[in-house]
Amino acid sequence: MDEMKDAMRQFLAALKETETYKNYERYKELLSQNPELKQKVDSYREKNYVFQQRCNGDVIFEEADNLLREMAELEKEPLVHEFLRNELAYCKMIQNIKDYFLNAISVDFD
């Protein structure tokens, strides 16, 4: 088990050396220095998350439009644009890691 922990520590250290991770952390830190703007971004991110979890029915188009308008307004601020762009890149990297891991250990139960 210690070998697995060591391997995981090495993996995480390598992840933290990627440009994607470093950029995300840099913009997260810059955004945190502006509490009012960070609160607006966090509010938008929470609404977006809730929308993605429960999107159904006729309200989906109206809610999607509202979120797009809110995002467009927020992204007029260059810091917000860069933060959201780098957050998306980081999330995609994590999804790719998860997919790679799951595919690598997949077991055929047939």
mmCIF file of N, CA, C and O in Angstrom:
data_model
loop_
_atom_site.group_PDB
_atom_site.id
_atom_site.type_symbol
_atom_site.label_atom_id
_atom_site.label_comp_id
_atom_site.label_asym_id
_atom_site.label_seq_id
_atom_site.Cartn_x
_atom_site.Cartn_y
_atom_site.Cartn_z
ATOM 1 N N MET A 1 0.820 -1.201 0.000
ATOM 2 C CA MET A 1 0.000 0.000 0.000
ATOM 3 C C MET A 1 0.862 1.262 0.000
ATOM 4 O O MET A 1 0.493 2.267 -0.573
ATOM 5 N N ASP A 2 1.995 1.195 0.666
ATOM 6 C CA ASP A 2 2.894 2.342 0.682
ATOM 7 C C ASP A 2 3.369 2.684 -0.724
ATOM 8 O O ASP A 2 3.572 3.853 -1.043
ATOM 9 N N GLU A 3 3.551 1.650 -1.556
ATOM 10 C CA GLU A 3 3.966 1.882 -2.940
ATOM 11 C C GLU A 3 2.903 2.690 -3.681
ATOM 12 O O GLU A 3 3.233 3.581 -4.469
ATOM 13 N N MET A 4 1.648 2.381 -3.417
ATOM 14 C CA MET A 4 0.553 3.111 -4.055
ATOM 15 C C MET A 4 0.525 4.565 -3.579
ATOM 16 O O MET A 4 0.329 5.471 -4.379
ATOM 17 N N LYS A 5 0.719 4.772 -2.307
ATOM 18 C CA LYS A 5 0.738 6.136 -1.761
ATOM 19 C C LYS A 5 1.897 6.933 -2.356
ATOM 20 O O LYS A 5 1.729 8.105 -2.711
ATOM 21 N N ASP A 6 3.054 6.287 -2.470
ATOM 22 C CA ASP A 6 4.204 6.963 -3.069
ATOM 23 C C ASP A 6 3.933 7.315 -4.523
ATOM 24 O O ASP A 6 4.262 8.418 -4.975
ATOM 25 N N ALA A 7 3.345 6.380 -5.252
ATOM 26 C CA ALA A 7 3.027 6.624 -6.659
ATOM 27 C C ALA A 7 2.017 7.765 -6.789
ATOM 28 O O ALA A 7 2.142 8.618 -7.672
ATOM 29 N N MET A 8 1.042 7.792 -5.904
ATOM 30 C CA MET A 8 0.034 8.859 -5.940
ATOM 31 C C MET A 8 0.668 10.205 -5.610
ATOM 32 O O MET A 8 0.363 11.209 -6.258
ATOM 33 N N ARG A 9 1.554 10.234 -4.641
ATOM 34 C CA ARG A 9 2.252 11.482 -4.309
ATOM 35 C C ARG A 9 3.071 11.976 -5.498
ATOM 36 O O ARG A 9 3.087 13.170 -5.796
ATOM 37 N N GLN A 10 3.735 11.062 -6.187
ATOM 38 C CA GLN A 10 4.518 11.432 -7.368
ATOM 39 C C GLN A 10 3.607 11.954 -8.475
ATOM 40 O O GLN A 10 3.925 12.945 -9.140
ATOM 41 N N PHE A 11 2.480 11.279 -8.649
ATOM 42 C CA PHE A 11 1.529 11.724 -9.664
ATOM 43 C C PHE A 11 1.015 13.124 -9.355
ATOM 44 O O PHE A 11 0.973 13.995 -10.231
ATOM 45 N N LEU A 12 0.634 13.354 -8.119
ATOM 46 C CA LEU A 12 0.118 14.670 -7.732
ATOM 47 C C LEU A 12 1.186 15.747 -7.852
ATOM 48 O O LEU A 12 0.893 16.876 -8.258
ATOM 49 N N ALA A 13 2.402 15.407 -7.528
ATOM 50 C CA ALA A 13 3.497 16.370 -7.687
ATOM 51 C C ALA A 13 3.667 16.719 -9.166
ATOM 52 O O ALA A 13 3.863 17.890 -9.514
ATOM 53 N N ALA A 14 3.583 15.716 -10.033
ATOM 54 C CA ALA A 14 3.697 15.958 -11.475
ATOM 55 C C ALA A 14 2.524 16.802 -11.975
ATOM 56 O O ALA A 14 2.703 17.720 -12.782
ATOM 57 N N LEU A 15 1.329 16.512 -11.479
ATOM 58 C CA LEU A 15 0.152 17.286 -11.876
ATOM 59 C C LEU A 15 0.339 18.760 -11.517
ATOM 60 O O LEU A 15 0.036 19.648 -12.309
ATOM 61 N N LYS A 16 0.868 18.999 -10.330
ATOM 62 C CA LYS A 16 1.049 20.376 -9.864
ATOM 63 C C LYS A 16 2.146 21.115 -10.625
ATOM 64 O O LYS A 16 2.251 22.333 -10.516
ATOM 65 N N GLU A 17 2.918 20.414 -11.408
ATOM 66 C CA GLU A 17 3.946 21.044 -12.231
ATOM 67 C C GLU A 17 3.454 21.370 -13.646
ATOM 68 O O GLU A 17 4.165 21.999 -14.420
ATOM 69 N N THR A 18 2.228 20.974 -13.969
ATOM 70 C CA THR A 18 1.709 21.258 -15.305
ATOM 71 C C THR A 18 1.349 22.734 -15.440
ATOM 72 O O THR A 18 0.980 23.387 -14.461
ATOM 73 N N GLU A 19 1.459 23.246 -16.645
ATOM 74 C CA GLU A 19 1.067 24.634 -16.907
ATOM 75 C C GLU A 19 -0.421 24.832 -16.628
ATOM 76 O O GLU A 19 -0.824 25.885 -16.123
ATOM 77 N N THR A 20 -1.222 23.830 -16.946
ATOM 78 C CA THR A 20 -2.670 23.935 -16.719
ATOM 79 C C THR A 20 -2.959 24.169 -15.248
ATOM 80 O O THR A 20 -3.734 25.069 -14.891
ATOM 81 N N TYR A 21 -2.343 23.388 -14.387
ATOM 82 C CA TYR A 21 -2.554 23.545 -12.945
ATOM 83 C C TYR A 21 -2.026 24.889 -12.452
ATOM 84 O O TYR A 21 -2.706 25.608 -11.717
ATOM 85 N N LYS A 22 -0.815 25.233 -12.862
ATOM 86 C CA LYS A 22 -0.206 26.486 -12.421
ATOM 87 C C LYS A 22 -1.029 27.701 -12.856
ATOM 88 O O LYS A 22 -1.228 28.640 -12.079
ATOM 89 N N ASN A 23 -1.511 27.687 -14.092
ATOM 90 C CA ASN A 23 -2.333 28.801 -14.581
ATOM 91 C C ASN A 23 -3.638 28.911 -13.802
ATOM 92 O O ASN A 23 -4.061 30.007 -13.426
ATOM 93 N N TYR A 24 -4.287 27.775 -13.574
ATOM 94 C CA TYR A 24 -5.539 27.789 -12.814
ATOM 95 C C TYR A 24 -5.304 28.358 -11.412
ATOM 96 O O TYR A 24 -6.039 29.241 -10.958
ATOM 97 N N GLU A 25 -4.268 27.884 -10.744
ATOM 98 C CA GLU A 25 -3.973 28.364 -9.390
ATOM 99 C C GLU A 25 -3.637 29.856 -9.390
ATOM 100 O O GLU A 25 -4.032 30.586 -8.490
ATOM 101 N N ARG A 26 -2.895 30.300 -10.407
ATOM 102 C CA ARG A 26 -2.529 31.718 -10.480
ATOM 103 C C ARG A 26 -3.776 32.594 -10.606
ATOM 104 O O ARG A 26 -3.938 33.572 -9.879
ATOM 105 N N TYR A 27 -4.691 32.227 -11.520
ATOM 106 C CA TYR A 27 -5.882 33.055 -11.701
ATOM 107 C C TYR A 27 -6.853 32.917 -10.534
ATOM 108 O O TYR A 27 -7.568 33.870 -10.201
ATOM 109 N N LYS A 28 -6.871 31.768 -9.899
ATOM 110 C CA LYS A 28 -7.703 31.601 -8.703
ATOM 111 C C LYS A 28 -7.211 32.544 -7.608
ATOM 112 O O LYS A 28 -8.014 33.200 -6.935
ATOM 113 N N GLU A 29 -5.904 32.631 -7.447
ATOM 114 C CA GLU A 29 -5.321 33.531 -6.448
ATOM 115 C C GLU A 29 -5.591 34.993 -6.791
ATOM 116 O O GLU A 29 -5.964 35.791 -5.926
ATOM 117 N N LEU A 30 -5.414 35.360 -8.054
ATOM 118 C CA LEU A 30 -5.685 36.743 -8.466
ATOM 119 C C LEU A 30 -7.146 37.110 -8.228
ATOM 120 O O LEU A 30 -7.446 38.207 -7.753
ATOM 121 N N LEU A 31 -8.044 36.193 -8.541
ATOM 122 C CA LEU A 31 -9.468 36.459 -8.330
ATOM 123 C C LEU A 31 -9.777 36.595 -6.845
ATOM 124 O O LEU A 31 -10.584 37.447 -6.456
ATOM 125 N N SER A 32 -9.125 35.803 -6.016
ATOM 126 C CA SER A 32 -9.400 35.862 -4.569
ATOM 127 C C SER A 32 -8.979 37.196 -3.966
ATOM 128 O O SER A 32 -9.433 37.567 -2.889
ATOM 129 N N GLN A 33 -8.132 37.952 -4.668
ATOM 130 C CA GLN A 33 -7.705 39.257 -4.182
ATOM 131 C C GLN A 33 -8.756 40.338 -4.421
ATOM 132 O O GLN A 33 -8.585 41.470 -3.982
ATOM 133 N N ASN A 34 -9.815 39.986 -5.137
ATOM 134 C CA ASN A 34 -10.919 40.911 -5.371
ATOM 135 C C ASN A 34 -12.199 40.229 -4.872
ATOM 136 O O ASN A 34 -12.916 39.595 -5.637
ATOM 137 N N PRO A 35 -12.489 40.326 -3.567
ATOM 138 C CA PRO A 35 -13.603 39.577 -2.969
ATOM 139 C C PRO A 35 -14.957 39.816 -3.625
ATOM 140 O O PRO A 35 -15.749 38.878 -3.772
ATOM 141 N N GLU A 36 -15.228 41.038 -4.029
ATOM 142 C CA GLU A 36 -16.523 41.325 -4.652
ATOM 143 C C GLU A 36 -16.658 40.600 -5.993
ATOM 144 O O GLU A 36 -17.690 39.982 -6.275
ATOM 145 N N LEU A 37 -15.632 40.658 -6.788
ATOM 146 C CA LEU A 37 -15.643 39.976 -8.081
ATOM 147 C C LEU A 37 -15.667 38.463 -7.887
ATOM 148 O O LEU A 37 -16.401 37.748 -8.583
ATOM 149 N N LYS A 38 -14.915 37.969 -6.920
ATOM 150 C CA LYS A 38 -14.901 36.540 -6.643
ATOM 151 C C LYS A 38 -16.289 36.068 -6.239
ATOM 152 O O LYS A 38 -16.740 34.996 -6.653
ATOM 153 N N GLN A 39 -16.988 36.860 -5.447
ATOM 154 C CA GLN A 39 -18.343 36.484 -5.020
ATOM 155 C C GLN A 39 -19.268 36.380 -6.221
ATOM 156 O O GLN A 39 -20.083 35.461 -6.302
ATOM 157 N N LYS A 40 -19.151 37.301 -7.160
ATOM 158 C CA LYS A 40 -19.979 37.262 -8.368
ATOM 159 C C LYS A 40 -19.679 36.012 -9.191
ATOM 160 O O LYS A 40 -20.594 35.351 -9.690
ATOM 161 N N VAL A 41 -18.406 35.704 -9.335
ATOM 162 C CA VAL A 41 -18.001 34.521 -10.098
ATOM 163 C C VAL A 41 -18.484 33.251 -9.390
ATOM 164 O O VAL A 41 -19.030 32.343 -10.032
ATOM 165 N N ASP A 42 -18.311 33.185 -8.082
ATOM 166 C CA ASP A 42 -18.760 32.017 -7.329
ATOM 167 C C ASP A 42 -20.267 31.832 -7.425
ATOM 168 O O ASP A 42 -20.760 30.704 -7.553
ATOM 169 N N SER A 43 -21.003 32.920 -7.387
ATOM 170 C CA SER A 43 -22.452 32.856 -7.527
ATOM 171 C C SER A 43 -22.833 32.305 -8.908
ATOM 172 O O SER A 43 -23.699 31.437 -9.021
ATOM 173 N N TYR A 44 -22.172 32.801 -9.948
ATOM 174 C CA TYR A 44 -22.421 32.309 -11.302
ATOM 175 C C TYR A 44 -22.076 30.817 -11.403
ATOM 176 O O TYR A 44 -22.850 30.032 -11.949
ATOM 177 N N ARG A 45 -20.940 30.424 -10.859
ATOM 178 C CA ARG A 45 -20.516 29.028 -10.930
ATOM 179 C C ARG A 45 -21.511 28.123 -10.209
ATOM 180 O O ARG A 45 -21.812 27.025 -10.669
ATOM 181 N N GLU A 46 -22.031 28.578 -9.074
ATOM 182 C CA GLU A 46 -23.015 27.784 -8.337
ATOM 183 C C GLU A 46 -24.306 27.634 -9.148
ATOM 184 O O GLU A 46 -24.856 26.529 -9.249
ATOM 185 N N LYS A 47 -24.776 28.717 -9.742
ATOM 186 C CA LYS A 47 -25.990 28.647 -10.577
ATOM 187 C C LYS A 47 -25.772 27.704 -11.753
ATOM 188 O O LYS A 47 -26.664 26.921 -12.101
ATOM 189 N N ASN A 48 -24.606 27.778 -12.358
ATOM 190 C CA ASN A 48 -24.290 26.926 -13.496
ATOM 191 C C ASN A 48 -24.274 25.453 -13.073
ATOM 192 O O ASN A 48 -24.808 24.589 -13.776
ATOM 193 N N TYR A 49 -23.688 25.166 -11.929
ATOM 194 C CA TYR A 49 -23.645 23.800 -11.421
ATOM 195 C C TYR A 49 -25.059 23.266 -11.167
ATOM 196 O O TYR A 49 -25.402 22.160 -11.590
ATOM 197 N N VAL A 50 -25.870 24.048 -10.480
ATOM 198 C CA VAL A 50 -27.249 23.645 -10.182
ATOM 199 C C VAL A 50 -28.013 23.415 -11.485
ATOM 200 O O VAL A 50 -28.726 22.425 -11.621
ATOM 201 N N PHE A 51 -27.835 24.306 -12.438
ATOM 202 C CA PHE A 51 -28.496 24.170 -13.743
ATOM 203 C C PHE A 51 -28.115 22.839 -14.393
ATOM 204 O O PHE A 51 -28.975 22.110 -14.886
ATOM 205 N N GLN A 52 -26.838 22.512 -14.386
ATOM 206 C CA GLN A 52 -26.379 21.279 -15.028
ATOM 207 C C GLN A 52 -26.915 20.039 -14.328
ATOM 208 O O GLN A 52 -27.131 19.015 -14.977
ATOM 209 N N GLN A 53 -27.163 20.131 -13.027
ATOM 210 C CA GLN A 53 -27.649 18.975 -12.277
ATOM 211 C C GLN A 53 -29.144 18.739 -12.456
ATOM 212 O O GLN A 53 -29.601 17.604 -12.341
ATOM 213 N N ARG A 54 -29.888 19.770 -12.768
ATOM 214 C CA ARG A 54 -31.345 19.602 -12.808
ATOM 215 C C ARG A 54 -31.977 20.072 -14.105
ATOM 216 O O ARG A 54 -33.189 20.257 -14.158
ATOM 217 N N CYS A 55 -31.198 20.261 -15.142
ATOM 218 C CA CYS A 55 -31.761 20.801 -16.380
ATOM 219 C C CYS A 55 -32.802 19.835 -16.959
ATOM 220 O O CYS A 55 -32.521 18.682 -17.231
ATOM 221 N N ASN A 56 -34.020 20.348 -17.080
ATOM 222 C CA ASN A 56 -35.124 19.582 -17.671
ATOM 223 C C ASN A 56 -36.277 20.524 -18.009
ATOM 224 O O ASN A 56 -36.365 21.640 -17.522
ATOM 225 N N GLY A 57 -37.133 20.064 -18.874
ATOM 226 C CA GLY A 57 -38.354 20.784 -19.189
ATOM 227 C C GLY A 57 -38.162 22.068 -19.971
ATOM 228 O O GLY A 57 -37.109 22.339 -20.541
ATOM 229 N N ASP A 58 -39.225 22.861 -19.996
ATOM 230 C CA ASP A 58 -39.257 24.085 -20.783
ATOM 231 C C ASP A 58 -38.371 25.192 -20.211
ATOM 232 O O ASP A 58 -37.945 26.075 -20.939
ATOM 233 N N VAL A 59 -38.113 25.160 -18.924
ATOM 234 C CA VAL A 59 -37.323 26.228 -18.313
ATOM 235 C C VAL A 59 -35.854 26.145 -18.696
ATOM 236 O O VAL A 59 -35.114 27.104 -18.492
ATOM 237 N N ILE A 60 -35.455 25.047 -19.262
ATOM 238 C CA ILE A 60 -34.035 24.858 -19.583
ATOM 239 C C ILE A 60 -33.518 25.957 -20.510
ATOM 240 O O ILE A 60 -32.433 26.481 -20.313
ATOM 241 N N PHE A 61 -34.296 26.318 -21.534
ATOM 242 C CA PHE A 61 -33.835 27.321 -22.488
ATOM 243 C C PHE A 61 -33.756 28.703 -21.850
ATOM 244 O O PHE A 61 -32.801 29.446 -22.078
ATOM 245 N N GLU A 62 -34.731 29.024 -21.037
ATOM 246 C CA GLU A 62 -34.724 30.322 -20.366
ATOM 247 C C GLU A 62 -33.549 30.412 -19.384
ATOM 248 O O GLU A 62 -32.830 31.415 -19.351
ATOM 249 N N GLU A 63 -33.351 29.358 -18.612
ATOM 250 C CA GLU A 63 -32.244 29.360 -17.654
ATOM 251 C C GLU A 63 -30.892 29.388 -18.364
ATOM 252 O O GLU A 63 -29.967 30.069 -17.919
ATOM 253 N N ALA A 64 -30.776 28.658 -19.464
ATOM 254 C CA ALA A 64 -29.531 28.654 -20.232
ATOM 255 C C ALA A 64 -29.241 30.050 -20.774
ATOM 256 O O ALA A 64 -28.096 30.523 -20.712
ATOM 257 N N ASP A 65 -30.264 30.712 -21.283
ATOM 258 C CA ASP A 65 -30.087 32.077 -21.780
ATOM 259 C C ASP A 65 -29.646 33.023 -20.662
ATOM 260 O O ASP A 65 -28.761 33.859 -20.860
ATOM 261 N N ASN A 66 -30.272 32.880 -19.509
ATOM 262 C CA ASN A 66 -29.902 33.730 -18.368
ATOM 263 C C ASN A 66 -28.444 33.505 -17.964
ATOM 264 O O ASN A 66 -27.706 34.467 -17.710
ATOM 265 N N LEU A 67 -28.030 32.242 -17.926
ATOM 266 C CA LEU A 67 -26.641 31.944 -17.569
ATOM 267 C C LEU A 67 -25.667 32.480 -18.615
ATOM 268 O O LEU A 67 -24.610 33.007 -18.266
ATOM 269 N N LEU A 68 -26.016 32.355 -19.868
ATOM 270 C CA LEU A 68 -25.143 32.873 -20.931
ATOM 271 C C LEU A 68 -25.000 34.386 -20.850
ATOM 272 O O LEU A 68 -23.906 34.924 -21.028
ATOM 273 N N ARG A 69 -26.101 35.067 -20.564
ATOM 274 C CA ARG A 69 -26.033 36.525 -20.411
ATOM 275 C C ARG A 69 -25.173 36.912 -19.207
ATOM 276 O O ARG A 69 -24.349 37.825 -19.277
ATOM 277 N N GLU A 70 -25.370 36.194 -18.109
ATOM 278 C CA GLU A 70 -24.591 36.489 -16.909
ATOM 279 C C GLU A 70 -23.098 36.230 -17.164
ATOM 280 O O GLU A 70 -22.242 37.030 -16.773
ATOM 281 N N MET A 71 -22.789 35.136 -17.838
ATOM 282 C CA MET A 71 -21.394 34.830 -18.145
ATOM 283 C C MET A 71 -20.791 35.887 -19.063
ATOM 284 O O MET A 71 -19.670 36.349 -18.845
ATOM 285 N N ALA A 72 -21.535 36.292 -20.076
ATOM 286 C CA ALA A 72 -21.033 37.310 -21.004
ATOM 287 C C ALA A 72 -20.732 38.606 -20.267
ATOM 288 O O ALA A 72 -19.715 39.264 -20.531
ATOM 289 N N GLU A 73 -21.586 38.964 -19.335
ATOM 290 C CA GLU A 73 -21.372 40.190 -18.554
ATOM 291 C C GLU A 73 -20.137 40.047 -17.661
ATOM 292 O O GLU A 73 -19.301 40.942 -17.596
ATOM 293 N N LEU A 74 -20.018 38.912 -16.984
ATOM 294 C CA LEU A 74 -18.870 38.676 -16.114
ATOM 295 C C LEU A 74 -17.563 38.645 -16.896
ATOM 296 O O LEU A 74 -16.540 39.168 -16.449
ATOM 297 N N GLU A 75 -17.607 38.041 -18.077
ATOM 298 C CA GLU A 75 -16.371 37.876 -18.849
ATOM 299 C C GLU A 75 -15.900 39.168 -19.522
ATOM 300 O O GLU A 75 -14.841 39.172 -20.143
ATOM 301 N N LYS A 76 -16.652 40.226 -19.373
ATOM 302 C CA LYS A 76 -16.144 41.525 -19.835
ATOM 303 C C LYS A 76 -14.928 41.928 -19.011
ATOM 304 O O LYS A 76 -14.096 42.690 -19.470
ATOM 305 N N GLU A 77 -14.866 41.396 -17.816
ATOM 306 C CA GLU A 77 -13.714 41.614 -16.940
ATOM 307 C C GLU A 77 -12.631 40.610 -17.345
ATOM 308 O O GLU A 77 -12.843 39.395 -17.244
ATOM 309 N N PRO A 78 -11.478 41.072 -17.824
ATOM 310 C CA PRO A 78 -10.437 40.150 -18.307
ATOM 311 C C PRO A 78 -10.002 39.098 -17.283
ATOM 312 O O PRO A 78 -9.762 37.948 -17.646
ATOM 313 N N LEU A 79 -9.945 39.471 -16.011
ATOM 314 C CA LEU A 79 -9.548 38.513 -14.977
ATOM 315 C C LEU A 79 -10.547 37.371 -14.894
ATOM 316 O O LEU A 79 -10.164 36.202 -14.782
ATOM 317 N N VAL A 80 -11.821 37.685 -14.958
ATOM 318 C CA VAL A 80 -12.856 36.653 -14.905
ATOM 319 C C VAL A 80 -12.747 35.752 -16.132
ATOM 320 O O VAL A 80 -12.810 34.518 -16.027
ATOM 321 N N HIS A 81 -12.578 36.366 -17.289
ATOM 322 C CA HIS A 81 -12.439 35.580 -18.517
ATOM 323 C C HIS A 81 -11.287 34.591 -18.393
ATOM 324 O O HIS A 81 -11.436 33.399 -18.700
ATOM 325 N N GLU A 82 -10.142 35.062 -17.941
ATOM 326 C CA GLU A 82 -8.970 34.192 -17.811
ATOM 327 C C GLU A 82 -9.170 33.126 -16.741
ATOM 328 O O GLU A 82 -8.763 31.978 -16.914
ATOM 329 N N PHE A 83 -9.793 33.505 -15.626
ATOM 330 C CA PHE A 83 -10.053 32.520 -14.579
ATOM 331 C C PHE A 83 -10.947 31.407 -15.109
ATOM 332 O O PHE A 83 -10.637 30.222 -14.956
ATOM 333 N N LEU A 84 -12.073 31.766 -15.735
ATOM 334 C CA LEU A 84 -13.005 30.750 -16.228
ATOM 335 C C LEU A 84 -12.376 29.898 -17.329
ATOM 336 O O LEU A 84 -12.594 28.686 -17.383
ATOM 337 N N ARG A 85 -11.573 30.506 -18.171
ATOM 338 C CA ARG A 85 -10.897 29.763 -19.237
ATOM 339 C C ARG A 85 -9.919 28.750 -18.641
ATOM 340 O O ARG A 85 -9.884 27.588 -19.049
ATOM 341 N N ASN A 86 -9.167 29.171 -17.653
ATOM 342 C CA ASN A 86 -8.197 28.279 -17.029
ATOM 343 C C ASN A 86 -8.859 27.238 -16.133
ATOM 344 O O ASN A 86 -8.378 26.109 -16.034
ATOM 345 N N GLU A 87 -9.961 27.601 -15.505
ATOM 346 C CA GLU A 87 -10.702 26.622 -14.711
ATOM 347 C C GLU A 87 -11.241 25.518 -15.624
ATOM 348 O O GLU A 87 -11.173 24.332 -15.279
ATOM 349 N N LEU A 88 -11.758 25.897 -16.772
ATOM 350 C CA LEU A 88 -12.276 24.912 -17.714
ATOM 351 C C LEU A 88 -11.153 23.981 -18.187
ATOM 352 O O LEU A 88 -11.335 22.762 -18.248
ATOM 353 N N ALA A 89 -9.996 24.534 -18.497
ATOM 354 C CA ALA A 89 -8.861 23.713 -18.927
ATOM 355 C C ALA A 89 -8.453 22.739 -17.824
ATOM 356 O O ALA A 89 -8.163 21.562 -18.094
ATOM 357 N N TYR A 90 -8.453 23.204 -16.593
ATOM 358 C CA TYR A 90 -8.100 22.353 -15.458
ATOM 359 C C TYR A 90 -9.135 21.233 -15.288
ATOM 360 O O TYR A 90 -8.771 20.067 -15.112
ATOM 361 N N CYS A 91 -10.402 21.577 -15.371
ATOM 362 C CA CYS A 91 -11.457 20.568 -15.238
ATOM 363 C C CYS A 91 -11.362 19.520 -16.350
ATOM 364 O O CYS A 91 -11.539 18.326 -16.092
ATOM 365 N N LYS A 92 -11.074 19.960 -17.563
ATOM 366 C CA LYS A 92 -10.915 19.014 -18.668
ATOM 367 C C LYS A 92 -9.724 18.092 -18.426
ATOM 368 O O LYS A 92 -9.787 16.897 -18.716
ATOM 369 N N MET A 93 -8.643 18.634 -17.891
ATOM 370 C CA MET A 93 -7.477 17.813 -17.585
ATOM 371 C C MET A 93 -7.850 16.742 -16.556
ATOM 372 O O MET A 93 -7.504 15.564 -16.713
ATOM 373 N N ILE A 94 -8.567 17.126 -15.518
ATOM 374 C CA ILE A 94 -8.976 16.175 -14.478
ATOM 375 C C ILE A 94 -9.915 15.123 -15.071
ATOM 376 O O ILE A 94 -9.791 13.929 -14.770
ATOM 377 N N GLN A 95 -10.843 15.536 -15.938
ATOM 378 C CA GLN A 95 -11.737 14.570 -16.586
ATOM 379 C C GLN A 95 -10.952 13.586 -17.446
ATOM 380 O O GLN A 95 -11.241 12.380 -17.439
ATOM 381 N N ASN A 96 -9.956 14.078 -18.168
ATOM 382 C CA ASN A 96 -9.135 13.196 -18.996
ATOM 383 C C ASN A 96 -8.364 12.197 -18.138
ATOM 384 O O ASN A 96 -8.234 11.026 -18.511
ATOM 385 N N ILE A 97 -7.859 12.641 -17.010
ATOM 386 C CA ILE A 97 -7.152 11.748 -16.090
ATOM 387 C C ILE A 97 -8.106 10.675 -15.586
ATOM 388 O O ILE A 97 -7.781 9.479 -15.571
ATOM 389 N N LYS A 98 -9.292 11.090 -15.184
ATOM 390 C CA LYS A 98 -10.293 10.137 -14.683
ATOM 391 C C LYS A 98 -10.651 9.124 -15.760
ATOM 392 O O LYS A 98 -10.666 7.915 -15.508
ATOM 393 N N ASP A 99 -10.900 9.596 -16.984
ATOM 394 C CA ASP A 99 -11.250 8.694 -18.080
ATOM 395 C C ASP A 99 -10.116 7.720 -18.380
ATOM 396 O O ASP A 99 -10.344 6.526 -18.574
ATOM 397 N N TYR A 100 -8.893 8.228 -18.412
ATOM 398 C CA TYR A 100 -7.734 7.382 -18.681
ATOM 399 C C TYR A 100 -7.602 6.310 -17.603
ATOM 400 O O TYR A 100 -7.406 5.132 -17.892
ATOM 401 N N PHE A 101 -7.735 6.714 -16.354
ATOM 402 C CA PHE A 101 -7.629 5.787 -15.239
ATOM 403 C C PHE A 101 -8.712 4.709 -15.318
ATOM 404 O O PHE A 101 -8.426 3.516 -15.209
ATOM 405 N N LEU A 102 -9.955 5.131 -15.533
ATOM 406 C CA LEU A 102 -11.046 4.165 -15.585
ATOM 407 C C LEU A 102 -10.903 3.214 -16.767
ATOM 408 O O LEU A 102 -11.188 2.026 -16.644
ATOM 409 N N ASN A 103 -10.453 3.724 -17.901
ATOM 410 C CA ASN A 103 -10.240 2.851 -19.059
ATOM 411 C C ASN A 103 -9.088 1.878 -18.820
ATOM 412 O O ASN A 103 -9.135 0.731 -19.267
ATOM 413 N N ALA A 104 -8.069 2.323 -18.112
ATOM 414 C CA ALA A 104 -6.898 1.490 -17.872
ATOM 415 C C ALA A 104 -7.194 0.333 -16.926
ATOM 416 O O ALA A 104 -6.578 -0.725 -17.028
ATOM 417 N N ILE A 105 -8.145 0.536 -16.002
ATOM 418 C CA ILE A 105 -8.440 -0.533 -15.041
ATOM 419 C C ILE A 105 -9.771 -1.199 -15.321
ATOM 420 O O ILE A 105 -10.232 -1.993 -14.505
ATOM 421 N N SER A 106 -10.384 -0.911 -16.431
ATOM 422 C CA SER A 106 -11.706 -1.484 -16.707
ATOM 423 C C SER A 106 -11.639 -3.008 -16.668
ATOM 424 O O SER A 106 -10.670 -3.634 -17.075
ATOM 425 N N VAL A 107 -12.690 -3.559 -16.129
ATOM 426 C CA VAL A 107 -12.792 -5.010 -16.001
ATOM 427 C C VAL A 107 -13.997 -5.451 -16.805
ATOM 428 O O VAL A 107 -15.063 -4.852 -16.733
ATOM 429 N N ASP A 108 -13.810 -6.521 -17.550
ATOM 430 C CA ASP A 108 -14.909 -7.058 -18.345
ATOM 431 C C ASP A 108 -15.685 -8.047 -17.481
ATOM 432 O O ASP A 108 -15.160 -9.083 -17.072
ATOM 433 N N PHE A 109 -16.934 -7.703 -17.196
ATOM 434 C CA PHE A 109 -17.755 -8.545 -16.327
ATOM 435 C C PHE A 109 -18.645 -9.508 -17.107
ATOM 436 O O PHE A 109 -19.496 -10.151 -16.532
ATOM 437 N N ASP A 110 -18.432 -9.617 -18.408
ATOM 438 C CA ASP A 110 -19.250 -10.553 -19.206
ATOM 439 C C ASP A 110 -18.877 -11.989 -18.960
ATOM 440 O O ASP A 110 -17.855 -12.387 -18.633
#
